[in-house]
Coordinates of C-alpha atoms in Angstrom, one line a residue:
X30 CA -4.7 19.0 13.4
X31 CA -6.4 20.5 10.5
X32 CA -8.4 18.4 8.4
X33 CA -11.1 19.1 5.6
X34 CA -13.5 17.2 6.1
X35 CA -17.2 16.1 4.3
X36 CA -20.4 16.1 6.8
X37 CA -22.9 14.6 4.4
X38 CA -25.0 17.3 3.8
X39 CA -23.0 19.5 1.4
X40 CA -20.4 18.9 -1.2
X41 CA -18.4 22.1 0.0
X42 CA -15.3 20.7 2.7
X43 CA -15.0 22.6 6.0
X44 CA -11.3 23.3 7.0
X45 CA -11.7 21.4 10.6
X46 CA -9.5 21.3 13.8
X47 CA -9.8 17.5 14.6
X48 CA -7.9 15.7 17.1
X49 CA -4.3 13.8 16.1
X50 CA -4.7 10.4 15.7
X51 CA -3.1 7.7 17.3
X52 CA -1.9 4.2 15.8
X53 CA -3.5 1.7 16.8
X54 CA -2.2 -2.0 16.6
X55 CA -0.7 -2.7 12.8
X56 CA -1.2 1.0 12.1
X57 CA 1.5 3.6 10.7
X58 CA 1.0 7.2 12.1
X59 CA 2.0 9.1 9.1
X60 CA 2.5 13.0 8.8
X61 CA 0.4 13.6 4.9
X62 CA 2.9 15.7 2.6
X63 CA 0.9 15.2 -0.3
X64 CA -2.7 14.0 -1.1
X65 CA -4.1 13.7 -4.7
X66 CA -7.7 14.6 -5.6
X67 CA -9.3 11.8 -7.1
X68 CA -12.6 11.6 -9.4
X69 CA -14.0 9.2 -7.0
X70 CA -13.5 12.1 -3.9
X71 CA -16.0 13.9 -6.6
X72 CA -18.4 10.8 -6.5
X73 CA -18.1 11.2 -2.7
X74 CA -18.6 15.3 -1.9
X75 CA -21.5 14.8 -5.0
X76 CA -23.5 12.0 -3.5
X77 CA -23.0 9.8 -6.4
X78 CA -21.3 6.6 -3.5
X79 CA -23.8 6.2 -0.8
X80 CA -22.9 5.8 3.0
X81 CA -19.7 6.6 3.2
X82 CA -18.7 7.2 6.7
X83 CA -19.4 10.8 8.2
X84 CA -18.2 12.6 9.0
X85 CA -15.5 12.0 6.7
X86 CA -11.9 13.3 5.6
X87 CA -12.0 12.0 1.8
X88 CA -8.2 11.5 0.0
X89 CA -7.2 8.1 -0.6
X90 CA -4.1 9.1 -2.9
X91 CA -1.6 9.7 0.2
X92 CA 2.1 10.4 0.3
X93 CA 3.4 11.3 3.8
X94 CA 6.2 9.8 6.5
X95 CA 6.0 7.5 9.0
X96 CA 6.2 8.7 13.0
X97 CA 4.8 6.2 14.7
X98 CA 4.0 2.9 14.5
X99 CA 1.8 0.4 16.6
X100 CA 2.2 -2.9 17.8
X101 CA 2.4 -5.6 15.6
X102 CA 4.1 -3.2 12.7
X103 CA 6.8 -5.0 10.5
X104 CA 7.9 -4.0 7.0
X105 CA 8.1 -0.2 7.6
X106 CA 10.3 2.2 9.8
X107 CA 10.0 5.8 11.8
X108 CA 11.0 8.0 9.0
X109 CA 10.5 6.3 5.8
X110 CA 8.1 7.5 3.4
X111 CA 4.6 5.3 2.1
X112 CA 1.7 5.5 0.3
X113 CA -1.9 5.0 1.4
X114 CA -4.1 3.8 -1.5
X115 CA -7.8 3.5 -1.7
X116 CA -7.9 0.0 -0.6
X117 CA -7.6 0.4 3.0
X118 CA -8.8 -3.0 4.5
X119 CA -10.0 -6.3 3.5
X120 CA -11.8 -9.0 5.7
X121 CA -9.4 -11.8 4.5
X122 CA -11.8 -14.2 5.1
X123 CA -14.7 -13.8 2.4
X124 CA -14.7 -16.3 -0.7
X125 CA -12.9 -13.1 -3.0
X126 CA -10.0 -13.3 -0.5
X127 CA -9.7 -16.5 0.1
X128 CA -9.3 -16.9 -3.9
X129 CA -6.9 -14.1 -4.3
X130 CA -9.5 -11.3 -5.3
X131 CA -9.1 -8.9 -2.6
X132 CA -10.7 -6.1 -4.3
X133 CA -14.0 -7.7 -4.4
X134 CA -13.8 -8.3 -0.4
X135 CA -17.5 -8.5 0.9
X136 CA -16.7 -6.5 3.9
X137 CA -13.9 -3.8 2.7
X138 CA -12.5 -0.5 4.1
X139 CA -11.9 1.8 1.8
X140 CA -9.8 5.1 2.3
X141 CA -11.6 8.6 2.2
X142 CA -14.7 6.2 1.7
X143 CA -15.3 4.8 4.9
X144 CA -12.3 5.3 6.1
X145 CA -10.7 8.8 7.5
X146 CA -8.2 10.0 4.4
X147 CA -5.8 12.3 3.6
X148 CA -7.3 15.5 3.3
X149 CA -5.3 16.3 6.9
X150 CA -2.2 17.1 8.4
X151 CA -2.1 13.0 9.7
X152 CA -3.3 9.9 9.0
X153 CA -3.4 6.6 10.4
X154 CA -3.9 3.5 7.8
X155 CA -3.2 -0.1 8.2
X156 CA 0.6 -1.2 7.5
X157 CA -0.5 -4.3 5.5
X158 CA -1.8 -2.2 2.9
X159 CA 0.6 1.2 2.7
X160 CA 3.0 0.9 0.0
X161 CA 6.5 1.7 -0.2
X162 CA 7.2 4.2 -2.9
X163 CA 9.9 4.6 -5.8
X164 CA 12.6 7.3 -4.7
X165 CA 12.5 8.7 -7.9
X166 CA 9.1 10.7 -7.5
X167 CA 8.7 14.1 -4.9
X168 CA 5.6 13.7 -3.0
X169 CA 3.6 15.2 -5.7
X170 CA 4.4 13.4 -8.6
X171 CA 4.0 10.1 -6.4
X172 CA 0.4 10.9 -5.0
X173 CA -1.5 10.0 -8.6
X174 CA 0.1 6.8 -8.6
X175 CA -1.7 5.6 -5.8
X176 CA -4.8 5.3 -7.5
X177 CA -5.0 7.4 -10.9
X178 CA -1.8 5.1 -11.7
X179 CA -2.9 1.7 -9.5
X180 CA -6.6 1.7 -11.2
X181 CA -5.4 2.7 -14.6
X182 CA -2.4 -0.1 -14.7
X183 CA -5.8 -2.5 -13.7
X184 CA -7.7 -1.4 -16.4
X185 CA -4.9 -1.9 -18.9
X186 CA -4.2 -5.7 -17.7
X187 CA -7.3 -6.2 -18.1
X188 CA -7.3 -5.7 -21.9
X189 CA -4.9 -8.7 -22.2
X190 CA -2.2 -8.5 -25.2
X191 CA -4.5 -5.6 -27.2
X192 CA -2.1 -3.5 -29.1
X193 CA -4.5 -0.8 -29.9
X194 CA -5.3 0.9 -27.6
X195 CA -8.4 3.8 -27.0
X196 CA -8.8 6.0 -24.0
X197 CA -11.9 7.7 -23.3
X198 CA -11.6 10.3 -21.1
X199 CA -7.8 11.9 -20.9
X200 CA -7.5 12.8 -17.3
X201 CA -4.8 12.1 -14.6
X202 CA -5.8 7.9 -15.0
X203 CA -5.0 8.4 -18.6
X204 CA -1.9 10.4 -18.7
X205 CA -0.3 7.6 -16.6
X206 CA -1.5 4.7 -18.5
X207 CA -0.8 6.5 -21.9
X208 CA 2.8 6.1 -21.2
X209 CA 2.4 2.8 -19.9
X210 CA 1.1 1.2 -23.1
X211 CA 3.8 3.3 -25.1
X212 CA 6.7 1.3 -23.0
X213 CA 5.1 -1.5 -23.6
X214 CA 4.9 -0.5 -27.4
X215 CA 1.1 -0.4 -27.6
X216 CA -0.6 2.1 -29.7
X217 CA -2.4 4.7 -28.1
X218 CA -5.5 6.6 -29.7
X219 CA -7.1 9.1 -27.2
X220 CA -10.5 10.4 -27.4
X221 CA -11.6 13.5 -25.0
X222 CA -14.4 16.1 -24.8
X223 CA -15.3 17.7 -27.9
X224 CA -13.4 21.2 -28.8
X225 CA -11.1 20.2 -25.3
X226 CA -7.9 21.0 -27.7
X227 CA -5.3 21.0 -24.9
X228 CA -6.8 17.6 -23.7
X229 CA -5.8 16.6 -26.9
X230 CA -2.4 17.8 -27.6
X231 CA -1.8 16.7 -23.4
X232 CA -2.0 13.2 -24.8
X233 CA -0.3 13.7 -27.9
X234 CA 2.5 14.8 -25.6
X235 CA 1.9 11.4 -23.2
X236 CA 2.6 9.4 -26.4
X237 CA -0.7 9.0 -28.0
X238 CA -0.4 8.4 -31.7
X239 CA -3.5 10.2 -32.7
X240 CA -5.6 12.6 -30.5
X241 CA -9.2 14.1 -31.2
X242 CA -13.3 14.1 -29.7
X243 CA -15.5 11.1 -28.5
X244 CA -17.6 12.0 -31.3
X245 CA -14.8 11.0 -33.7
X246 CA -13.9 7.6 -35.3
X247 CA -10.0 6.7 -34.6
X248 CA -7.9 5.9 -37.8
X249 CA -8.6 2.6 -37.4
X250 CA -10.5 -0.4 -35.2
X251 CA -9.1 -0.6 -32.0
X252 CA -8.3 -3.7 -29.9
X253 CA -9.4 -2.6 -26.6
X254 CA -10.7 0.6 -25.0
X255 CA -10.4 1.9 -22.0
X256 CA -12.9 4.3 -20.4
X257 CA -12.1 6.3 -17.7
X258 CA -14.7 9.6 -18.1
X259 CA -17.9 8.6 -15.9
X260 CA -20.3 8.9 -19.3
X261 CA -22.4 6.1 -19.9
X262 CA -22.7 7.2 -23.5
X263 CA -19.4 6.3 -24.0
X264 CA -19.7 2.8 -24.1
X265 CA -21.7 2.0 -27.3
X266 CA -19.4 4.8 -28.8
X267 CA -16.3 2.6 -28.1
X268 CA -17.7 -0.8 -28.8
X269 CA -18.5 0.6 -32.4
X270 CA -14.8 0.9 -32.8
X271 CA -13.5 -2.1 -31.3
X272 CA -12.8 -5.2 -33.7
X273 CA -14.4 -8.5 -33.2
X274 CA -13.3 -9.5 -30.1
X275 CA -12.4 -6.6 -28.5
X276 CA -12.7 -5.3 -24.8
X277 CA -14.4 -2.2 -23.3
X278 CA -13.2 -1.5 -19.9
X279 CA -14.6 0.7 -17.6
X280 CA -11.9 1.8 -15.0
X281 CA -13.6 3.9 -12.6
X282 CA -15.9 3.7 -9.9
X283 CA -19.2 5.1 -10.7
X284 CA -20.6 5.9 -14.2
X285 CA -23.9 8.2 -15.5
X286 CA -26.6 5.8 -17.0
X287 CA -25.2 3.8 -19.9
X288 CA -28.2 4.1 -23.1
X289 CA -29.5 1.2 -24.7
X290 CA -27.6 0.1 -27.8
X291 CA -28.3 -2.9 -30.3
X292 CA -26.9 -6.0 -29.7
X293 CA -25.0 -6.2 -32.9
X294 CA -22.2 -3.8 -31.2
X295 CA -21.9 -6.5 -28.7
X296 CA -22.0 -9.5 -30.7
X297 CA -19.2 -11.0 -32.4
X298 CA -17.9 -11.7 -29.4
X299 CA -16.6 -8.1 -27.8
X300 CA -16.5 -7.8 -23.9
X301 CA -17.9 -5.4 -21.5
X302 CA -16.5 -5.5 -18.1
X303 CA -15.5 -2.9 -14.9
X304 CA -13.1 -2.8 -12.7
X305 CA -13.4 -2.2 -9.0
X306 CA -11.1 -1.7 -6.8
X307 CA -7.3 -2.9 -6.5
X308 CA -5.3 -5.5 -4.9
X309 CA -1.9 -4.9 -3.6
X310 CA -0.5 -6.9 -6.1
X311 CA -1.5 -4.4 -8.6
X312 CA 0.2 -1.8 -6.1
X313 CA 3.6 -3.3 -5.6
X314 CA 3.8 -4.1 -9.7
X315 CA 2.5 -0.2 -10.3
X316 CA 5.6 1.1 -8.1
X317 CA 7.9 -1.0 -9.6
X318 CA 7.2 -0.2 -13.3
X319 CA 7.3 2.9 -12.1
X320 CA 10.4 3.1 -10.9
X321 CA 11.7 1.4 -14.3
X322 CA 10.6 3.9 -16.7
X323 CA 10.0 6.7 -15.0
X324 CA 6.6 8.0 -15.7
X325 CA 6.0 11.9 -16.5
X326 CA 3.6 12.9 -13.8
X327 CA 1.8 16.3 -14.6
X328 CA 0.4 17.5 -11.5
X329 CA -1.3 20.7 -10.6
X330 CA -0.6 21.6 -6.8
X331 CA -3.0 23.2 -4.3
X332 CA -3.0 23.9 -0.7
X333 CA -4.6 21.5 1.7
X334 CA -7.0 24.3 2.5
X335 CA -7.9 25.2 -1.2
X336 CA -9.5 21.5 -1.5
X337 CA -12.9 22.9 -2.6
X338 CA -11.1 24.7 -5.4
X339 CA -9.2 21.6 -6.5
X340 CA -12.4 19.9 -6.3
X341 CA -14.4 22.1 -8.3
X342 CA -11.4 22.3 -11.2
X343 CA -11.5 18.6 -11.5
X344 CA -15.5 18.8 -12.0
X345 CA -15.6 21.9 -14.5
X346 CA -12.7 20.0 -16.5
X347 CA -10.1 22.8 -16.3
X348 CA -7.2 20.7 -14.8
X349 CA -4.3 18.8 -17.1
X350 CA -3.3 15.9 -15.5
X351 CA -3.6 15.1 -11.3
X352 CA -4.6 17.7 -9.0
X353 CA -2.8 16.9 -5.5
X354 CA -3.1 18.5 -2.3
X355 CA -0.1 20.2 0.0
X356 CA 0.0 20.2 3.5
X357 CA 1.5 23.2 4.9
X358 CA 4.9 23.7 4.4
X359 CA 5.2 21.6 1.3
X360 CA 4.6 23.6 -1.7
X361 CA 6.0 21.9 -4.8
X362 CA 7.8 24.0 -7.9
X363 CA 4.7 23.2 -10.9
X364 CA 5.6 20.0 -12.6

């Protein structure tokens, strides 16, 4: 098959012809239709995650159908059509397992980590953590959910019963959870690189109430704010806006140095946390919220062998909303 694949020693892919592989026991075989390109595949090519298995084929945002299965297999079937997210494996045995806190797994696979992904014609990825996925989405629209949508719906739980909401960083995360926090008749303030115009008015179309730079103070204190660009800086920038006893949260997985700051941003009780990971909890209530509202998933299609290109447009900034990645033969109509 024909993969792209990372070797460690550049961030440029090499289109690759790899051999097929096989299901093993509790494995799907699954034909990739669709792979989104993830900020955290940039964290990988860029050297910003250390040891990740080499050489590797990254994607962990995967939408294909099932052809074979191997033993042991039970809640799929030949032919249907799952999702591979980035959490790929879990020991099940570790003190965060044990306590329901999978995503903190001391001895994790992750997918298009250390664990071959979907930059490829095929795939195989354990069954007991592929998802099934709401009809109502083509192949493109439902690649971002798998982790743009998965992680964002994280990050927004964890800001409890905040009704103001601030998102740093307006990206294919943000666009999803945006509309999330409207349904659930939040309000949304959005905050993207200075002069980024069509950033702004992107949100203002997702159902942000008000739209403009970090640099700027929203209309009024916000509750909780969510932070999904990689910029340290951002985070004594949003705890100045937050009320007393408001939440930063820092959805993704790697983040620039954050500066010093005075403790009176902190005190009066406001909360700084991260969030790693996902459980497949979070998964299964994603998909299903998803397949109540539905979401308006802007995605920007590429083919599988333009994943450089894709890359480099998510680094430089120049995308609106989720790239995602085609295999041959399954070139979407722009959404």
């Amino acid at each position: 098959m024909i993969a792209m694949t990372f070797d460690g020693q550049s961030s440029v892919l090499r289109e690759t012809q790899v051999p097929d592989p096989i299901a093993g026991p509790g494995q799907l075989l699954i034909d990739v239709h669709a792979c989104g390109v993830c900020r955290t595949d940039l964290h990988v090519v860029d050297g910003d995650l250390s040891a990740p298995k080499l050489p590797l084929i990254p994607g962990h945002e995967i939408v294909g159908v099932v052809t074979a299965m191997g033993e042991d297999v039970h809640d799929f079937e030949i032919g249907e059509r799952v999702g591979v997210p980035w959490l790929g494996h879990t020991c099940g045995h570790c003190a965060y397992c044990l306590g329901h806190r999978e995503n903190l797994c001391d001895h994790p696979g992750f997918t298009g980590y250390t664990i071959d992904g979907g930059y490829a014609q095929k795939t195989v990825a354990d069954s007991r953590y592929c998802l099934h996925l709401p009809p109502e989405y083509t192949d493109a629209q439902a690649a971002p959910l798998l982790c743009a949508g998965i992680i964002g719906y994280r990050t927004l739980e964890m800001a409890g019963d905040a009704r103001r909401i601030g998102i740093y960083g307006f990206g294919a995360a943000a666009h999803i959870v945006a509309q999330i926090a409207r349904h659930q008749q939040r309000t949304v303030y959005a905050f993207t690189r200075p002069g980024d115009d069509a950033a702004q008015q992107f949100a203002l179309r997702c159902g942000a109430q008000w739209a403009g730079s970090s640099e700027q103070s929203p209309p009024e204190p916000i509750d909780a704010a969510l932070i999904f660009a990689p910029v340290g800086a951002l985070i004594p920038i949003a705890l100045k806006a937050l009320v007393k006893g408001g939440i930063v949260v820092c959805g993704g997985i790697h983040m620039n140095e954050i500066p010093a700051f005075s403790y009176d941003l902190l005190w009066e009780e406001r909360r700084l946390c991260s969030v790693a990971n996902l459980t497949r909890a979070d998964g299964a209530a994603l998909m299903r919220l998803a397949s109540e509202l539905p979401l308006r998933i802007q995605v920007t299609p590429y083919p599988l062998e333009d994943a450089n290109r894709a890359l480099s447009d998510l680094r430089e900034g120049h995308l609106t909303g989720a790239a995602v990645l085609m295999t041959p033969g399954r070139r979407p109509v722009q959404t």
